[in-house]
Amino acid sequence: MAGMDRRTFVLSSLAAAGAVALGACSGDGRSTSGTTTLLGRDDDPASLKPVPRPTLRLPGGDFGFPSPFVYFVGPGYFRMSYIYDTLLLLDTTGKLVPWLASRYQQSRDGLTYTFELRHVRWHDGRPLTADDVVFTFDYFADQTLPPFVIARPQDIAAVTKVDGRTVAFRLDKPAVTFAEAVGSRVPIVPKHIWSSIEAAPAAKDPEVLVGTGPYRLASYSAGEGSYLYDANDRFFLGRPFVKRLELRPVGDELDALLAGELDAGGPEVTGAGPNALAPFRRDPSFGVLEGPLDFAVALYWNQEKGGALADVRFRRACALAINRADIVKRLLGGQGEPGNPGFLPPDHPFHVEVEQYRFDRDAAERLLDDAGYRRSGGKGPRRGRDGRPLRFPMLVNADASAVVDLVVADLDAIGVELDVESAEFGAATGTMTGGGYEMAITLYGNVSGDPNYMRTLYSSRTGQKFFHSARGYADDELDRLADQQLVAFDDEAERRRLLGRMQEIVARDLPFLHLYYPTPYPVFRKAAFDQWSYTPNAGFYGSPFNKRTLVTGLDRGVEIRPVR
């Protein structure tokens, strides 16, 4: 392992002591080292009174077959992650902790990472080996995956076997995010199962779902969206605390909680109305968490279509004309925040103050006048110098439809007319992925995670475009800054400066505009389970429904609560 002395990360065994010696990248990309007691509790789990292992009833809904190559966006990722493990895992302090890997090293040039594996067995009893890890990444590279499979390797030049329990990753370019974005997110699959399967997305026989994870899939009902998981009692940390997971499709999760049909759930991801949580705040048998601002409802202009959509003055006028504070007040009763033109929500640790385009209809009118978009008599749509009216079809993801009427009215008041075309999430995101829209409103998550997310959505140098990536936008300075922050391994202040400037640029150019961030409020029945918690700065990967919580039965740490 010559040349690996720049930084060594030792992630020792999780057994026995309750303390893990580690040096890892925190959620904000900083390097830390030393010995940390991950439990972080005044009470030792071994001293807690044993309790029965619970069965938990959680919200269902069909987010796809829970294979690493099929699942559907964030909720589907968690359904898959109960079965499959990653090399590392984020804990509730936002630090990386050992999972399938017990140790990793980063080379001096930041291009090579070497992982040593712990002794783990697949659900069918066969041992996990370095061959499985190498196969996983080669296999991912050979597959054509659905666009909603969000955890996939990127920018890896090669993965090689060093010995039976050691694997080396060679990157195309250094990336401060690699350990978290790949090490803690990409699931490892068994070579002996998948090597005979040519097209992974087509494999939907439950027999292929052999992982190392804490749960095994007992049943799945496609379309209906019910999932049943049983604990893998040979899991490497020990018997998981929660012995069974029942994911049930329901209409309204809050109604289902009140009716006793669920043990945990919450409002729609687009936000809770002013009175939605009142019954739970009054009832001491329920607990209510307040999560980070991770989801955004955003307005998009497709600059590839040219005309006014490619005119920053038009986009700025739209931003001035939309009363984002009023959206939060009227839709959410204040339980959220107005969207930030600089992308990152106000509770993000990398957030900086940028131009906000606070509601000013008169200023919007003047800006459009000065840009040559005129209208006669104050009625009807404005027209440009080419005579074309400012009238646009607007594609709306149906999940974000609550805000549409407010946006349409605000833009109509300044002479911008919108013809709303609503579509279900899958159809809407498919259209946006292909660029077949002019204006759009959609919902997406992970804005509370690592700010490198900005690079993936705004930089013109990234190969993969997501449905919510900026269309037709390019800025040389932003591209350069996006690349530079990705290699700022040992200088947090410099990374903050680079990302701060990126926020200023996107606020200036407005490739798209966040309209609002709803505050998430997971609700739980205390008698069933009361240890839910978020992982800070992890995006939707920090959901309280993560497997670490279900395995340990505790709101922090990696030791398992005593059971009887």
mmCIF file of C-alpha atoms in Angstrom, residues 86-267:
data_model
loop_
_atom_site.group_PDB
_atom_site.id
_atom_site.type_symbol
_atom_site.label_atom_id
_atom_site.label_comp_id
_atom_site.label_asym_id
_atom_site.label_seq_id
_atom_site.Cartn_x
_atom_site.Cartn_y
_atom_site.Cartn_z
ATOM 1 C CA THR A 86 -22.687 -0.268 1.785
ATOM 2 C CA LEU A 87 -19.005 -0.079 2.652
ATOM 3 C CA LEU A 88 -19.577 2.818 5.077
ATOM 4 C CA LEU A 89 -22.581 4.395 6.774
ATOM 5 C CA LEU A 90 -23.443 7.867 8.034
ATOM 6 C CA ASP A 91 -24.368 7.948 11.711
ATOM 7 C CA THR A 92 -26.542 10.471 13.532
ATOM 8 C CA THR A 93 -23.589 12.804 14.112
ATOM 9 C CA GLY A 94 -23.057 13.100 10.358
ATOM 10 C CA LYS A 95 -19.822 11.082 10.530
ATOM 11 C CA LEU A 96 -18.933 8.042 8.459
ATOM 12 C CA VAL A 97 -18.777 4.807 10.444
ATOM 13 C CA PRO A 98 -17.699 1.309 9.424
ATOM 14 C CA TRP A 99 -20.210 -0.991 7.871
ATOM 15 C CA LEU A 100 -19.004 -3.603 5.373
ATOM 16 C CA ALA A 101 -15.533 -2.044 5.444
ATOM 17 C CA SER A 102 -13.468 -2.018 8.621
ATOM 18 C CA ARG A 103 -10.759 0.318 7.314
ATOM 19 C CA TYR A 104 -9.947 2.512 4.342
ATOM 20 C CA GLN A 105 -7.024 4.594 3.140
ATOM 21 C CA GLN A 106 -6.806 7.520 0.761
ATOM 22 C CA SER A 107 -3.728 8.087 -1.405
ATOM 23 C CA ARG A 108 -1.634 11.240 -1.313
ATOM 24 C CA ASP A 109 -3.000 12.416 -4.682
ATOM 25 C CA GLY A 110 -6.630 11.753 -3.705
ATOM 26 C CA LEU A 111 -7.122 9.360 -6.606
ATOM 27 C CA THR A 112 -6.965 5.977 -4.867
ATOM 28 C CA TYR A 113 -9.012 4.596 -1.976
ATOM 29 C CA THR A 114 -8.307 1.185 -0.482
ATOM 30 C CA PHE A 115 -10.992 -0.573 1.586
ATOM 31 C CA GLU A 116 -10.490 -3.578 3.852
ATOM 32 C CA LEU A 117 -13.591 -5.699 4.417
ATOM 33 C CA ARG A 118 -14.886 -7.154 7.653
ATOM 34 C CA HIS A 119 -16.005 -10.784 7.877
ATOM 35 C CA VAL A 120 -19.624 -10.763 6.716
ATOM 36 C CA ARG A 121 -21.896 -13.354 5.137
ATOM 37 C CA TRP A 122 -24.591 -13.019 2.517
ATOM 38 C CA HIS A 123 -28.136 -14.035 3.419
ATOM 39 C CA ASP A 124 -27.506 -17.446 1.840
ATOM 40 C CA GLY A 125 -24.478 -18.052 4.074
ATOM 41 C CA ARG A 126 -21.709 -17.470 1.544
ATOM 42 C CA PRO A 127 -18.908 -15.078 2.606
ATOM 43 C CA LEU A 128 -18.563 -11.528 1.293
ATOM 44 C CA THR A 129 -15.241 -11.153 -0.556
ATOM 45 C CA ALA A 130 -13.261 -8.565 -2.459
ATOM 46 C CA ASP A 131 -14.463 -10.254 -5.659
ATOM 47 C CA ASP A 132 -18.028 -9.223 -4.789
ATOM 48 C CA VAL A 133 -17.038 -5.564 -4.388
ATOM 49 C CA VAL A 134 -15.071 -5.492 -7.658
ATOM 50 C CA PHE A 135 -17.941 -7.237 -9.428
ATOM 51 C CA THR A 136 -20.484 -4.759 -8.026
ATOM 52 C CA PHE A 137 -18.795 -1.719 -9.544
ATOM 53 C CA ASP A 138 -17.951 -3.394 -12.849
ATOM 54 C CA TYR A 139 -21.536 -4.640 -13.101
ATOM 55 C CA PHE A 140 -23.028 -1.219 -12.367
ATOM 56 C CA ALA A 141 -20.830 0.238 -15.139
ATOM 57 C CA ASP A 142 -22.136 -2.320 -17.648
ATOM 58 C CA GLN A 143 -25.836 -1.762 -16.930
ATOM 59 C CA THR A 144 -28.310 0.688 -18.447
ATOM 60 C CA LEU A 145 -30.264 1.717 -15.370
ATOM 61 C CA PRO A 146 -33.613 3.487 -14.974
ATOM 62 C CA PRO A 147 -33.167 7.224 -14.269
ATOM 63 C CA PHE A 148 -34.702 6.887 -10.798
ATOM 64 C CA VAL A 149 -31.907 4.624 -9.510
ATOM 65 C CA ILE A 150 -30.158 7.388 -7.620
ATOM 66 C CA ALA A 151 -27.219 5.590 -5.950
ATOM 67 C CA ARG A 152 -24.778 4.584 -8.633
ATOM 68 C CA PRO A 153 -20.992 4.833 -9.071
ATOM 69 C CA GLN A 154 -19.576 7.821 -10.919
ATOM 70 C CA ASP A 155 -16.107 8.966 -11.984
ATOM 71 C CA ILE A 156 -14.409 5.651 -11.082
ATOM 72 C CA ALA A 157 -11.632 4.624 -13.442
ATOM 73 C CA ALA A 158 -11.100 1.118 -12.050
ATOM 74 C CA VAL A 159 -11.818 -1.134 -9.078
ATOM 75 C CA THR A 160 -9.272 -3.866 -8.396
ATOM 76 C CA LYS A 161 -8.795 -6.714 -5.930
ATOM 77 C CA VAL A 162 -5.694 -6.346 -3.737
ATOM 78 C CA ASP A 163 -6.318 -9.567 -1.817
ATOM 79 C CA GLY A 164 -9.317 -11.583 -0.659
ATOM 80 C CA ARG A 165 -10.499 -8.876 1.719
ATOM 81 C CA THR A 166 -9.034 -5.692 0.207
ATOM 82 C CA VAL A 167 -10.237 -3.580 -2.728
ATOM 83 C CA ALA A 168 -8.681 -0.512 -4.386
ATOM 84 C CA PHE A 169 -10.689 2.206 -6.146
ATOM 85 C CA ARG A 170 -8.940 4.399 -8.713
ATOM 86 C CA LEU A 171 -10.849 7.607 -9.510
ATOM 87 C CA ASP A 172 -10.939 9.578 -12.742
ATOM 88 C CA LYS A 173 -10.333 12.701 -10.655
ATOM 89 C CA PRO A 174 -10.049 13.478 -6.945
ATOM 90 C CA ALA A 175 -13.353 14.038 -5.132
ATOM 91 C CA VAL A 176 -13.799 15.125 -1.523
ATOM 92 C CA THR A 177 -17.262 13.533 -1.643
ATOM 93 C CA PHE A 178 -16.181 10.029 -2.701
ATOM 94 C CA ALA A 179 -16.243 8.292 0.690
ATOM 95 C CA GLU A 180 -19.764 9.521 1.415
ATOM 96 C CA ALA A 181 -21.306 9.626 -2.064
ATOM 97 C CA VAL A 182 -19.978 6.203 -3.105
ATOM 98 C CA GLY A 183 -18.758 4.473 0.048
ATOM 99 C CA SER A 184 -21.934 5.093 2.045
ATOM 100 C CA ARG A 185 -24.513 4.957 -0.760
ATOM 101 C CA VAL A 186 -23.695 2.358 -3.403
ATOM 102 C CA PRO A 187 -24.979 -1.091 -2.357
ATOM 103 C CA ILE A 188 -22.687 -4.102 -2.669
ATOM 104 C CA VAL A 189 -24.209 -7.108 -4.470
ATOM 105 C CA PRO A 190 -23.158 -10.786 -4.566
ATOM 106 C CA LYS A 191 -21.279 -11.922 -7.639
ATOM 107 C CA HIS A 192 -22.657 -15.452 -7.384
ATOM 108 C CA ILE A 193 -26.215 -14.133 -7.810
ATOM 109 C CA TRP A 194 -25.873 -11.394 -10.422
ATOM 110 C CA SER A 195 -23.041 -12.637 -12.658
ATOM 111 C CA SER A 196 -25.480 -14.803 -14.625
ATOM 112 C CA ILE A 197 -28.004 -11.979 -15.076
ATOM 113 C CA GLU A 198 -27.344 -9.954 -18.215
ATOM 114 C CA ALA A 199 -29.905 -7.157 -17.741
ATOM 115 C CA ALA A 200 -30.174 -6.261 -14.058
ATOM 116 C CA PRO A 201 -33.285 -4.007 -14.302
ATOM 117 C CA ALA A 202 -35.253 -6.913 -15.789
ATOM 118 C CA ALA A 203 -34.489 -9.252 -12.855
ATOM 119 C CA LYS A 204 -37.506 -9.052 -10.540
ATOM 120 C CA ASP A 205 -37.630 -12.523 -9.039
ATOM 121 C CA PRO A 206 -37.461 -12.206 -5.215
ATOM 122 C CA GLU A 207 -34.866 -15.006 -5.263
ATOM 123 C CA VAL A 208 -32.240 -12.518 -6.529
ATOM 124 C CA LEU A 209 -32.615 -10.321 -3.418
ATOM 125 C CA VAL A 210 -29.699 -11.793 -1.507
ATOM 126 C CA GLY A 211 -27.825 -9.164 0.457
ATOM 127 C CA THR A 212 -25.847 -8.796 3.657
ATOM 128 C CA GLY A 213 -28.355 -6.397 5.195
ATOM 129 C CA PRO A 214 -30.378 -6.568 8.402
ATOM 130 C CA TYR A 215 -33.617 -7.534 6.656
ATOM 131 C CA ARG A 216 -34.865 -9.956 4.033
ATOM 132 C CA LEU A 217 -37.849 -9.314 1.814
ATOM 133 C CA ALA A 218 -40.732 -11.623 2.761
ATOM 134 C CA SER A 219 -43.251 -10.201 0.288
ATOM 135 C CA TYR A 220 -43.834 -7.329 -2.122
ATOM 136 C CA SER A 221 -47.030 -6.377 -3.921
ATOM 137 C CA ALA A 222 -46.278 -4.414 -7.093
ATOM 138 C CA GLY A 223 -48.779 -1.696 -7.862
ATOM 139 C CA GLU A 224 -50.354 -1.914 -4.426
ATOM 140 C CA GLY A 225 -47.070 -0.952 -2.769
ATOM 141 C CA SER A 226 -46.999 -3.204 0.275
ATOM 142 C CA TYR A 227 -43.659 -4.584 1.484
ATOM 143 C CA LEU A 228 -42.921 -7.039 4.304
ATOM 144 C CA TYR A 229 -39.425 -7.535 5.737
ATOM 145 C CA ASP A 230 -38.205 -10.038 8.327
ATOM 146 C CA ALA A 231 -35.065 -9.486 10.371
ATOM 147 C CA ASN A 232 -31.864 -11.249 9.332
ATOM 148 C CA ASP A 233 -30.893 -12.614 12.736
ATOM 149 C CA ARG A 234 -27.394 -13.469 11.437
ATOM 150 C CA PHE A 235 -26.672 -9.796 10.712
ATOM 151 C CA PHE A 236 -23.079 -8.918 11.491
ATOM 152 C CA LEU A 237 -23.957 -6.453 14.280
ATOM 153 C CA GLY A 238 -26.326 -8.936 15.911
ATOM 154 C CA ARG A 239 -30.060 -9.557 15.816
ATOM 155 C CA PRO A 240 -31.781 -6.362 14.603
ATOM 156 C CA PHE A 241 -33.907 -4.722 17.279
ATOM 157 C CA VAL A 242 -36.963 -4.365 15.033
ATOM 158 C CA LYS A 243 -37.899 -7.910 14.047
ATOM 159 C CA ARG A 244 -40.389 -7.112 11.276
ATOM 160 C CA LEU A 245 -41.240 -4.174 9.011
ATOM 161 C CA GLU A 246 -44.694 -3.912 7.496
ATOM 162 C CA LEU A 247 -44.900 -1.189 4.851
ATOM 163 C CA ARG A 248 -48.569 -0.516 4.187
ATOM 164 C CA PRO A 249 -50.080 1.643 1.441
ATOM 165 C CA VAL A 250 -52.422 4.234 2.935
ATOM 166 C CA GLY A 251 -54.191 7.298 1.607
ATOM 167 C CA ASP A 252 -53.294 10.018 4.078
ATOM 168 C CA GLU A 253 -50.538 9.033 6.518
ATOM 169 C CA LEU A 254 -51.728 11.387 9.250
ATOM 170 C CA ASP A 255 -55.256 9.974 9.057
ATOM 171 C CA ALA A 256 -53.802 6.456 9.165
ATOM 172 C CA LEU A 257 -51.814 7.328 12.294
ATOM 173 C CA LEU A 258 -54.923 8.648 14.032
ATOM 174 C CA ALA A 259 -56.812 5.509 13.024
ATOM 175 C CA GLY A 260 -54.111 3.261 14.502
ATOM 176 C CA GLU A 261 -53.050 1.828 11.136
ATOM 177 C CA LEU A 262 -49.432 3.069 11.240
ATOM 178 C CA ASP A 263 -46.733 3.432 13.875
ATOM 179 C CA ALA A 264 -44.929 6.275 12.071
ATOM 180 C CA GLY A 265 -45.589 8.528 9.113
ATOM 181 C CA GLY A 266 -45.973 12.176 8.281
ATOM 182 C CA PRO A 267 -47.474 14.868 6.079
#
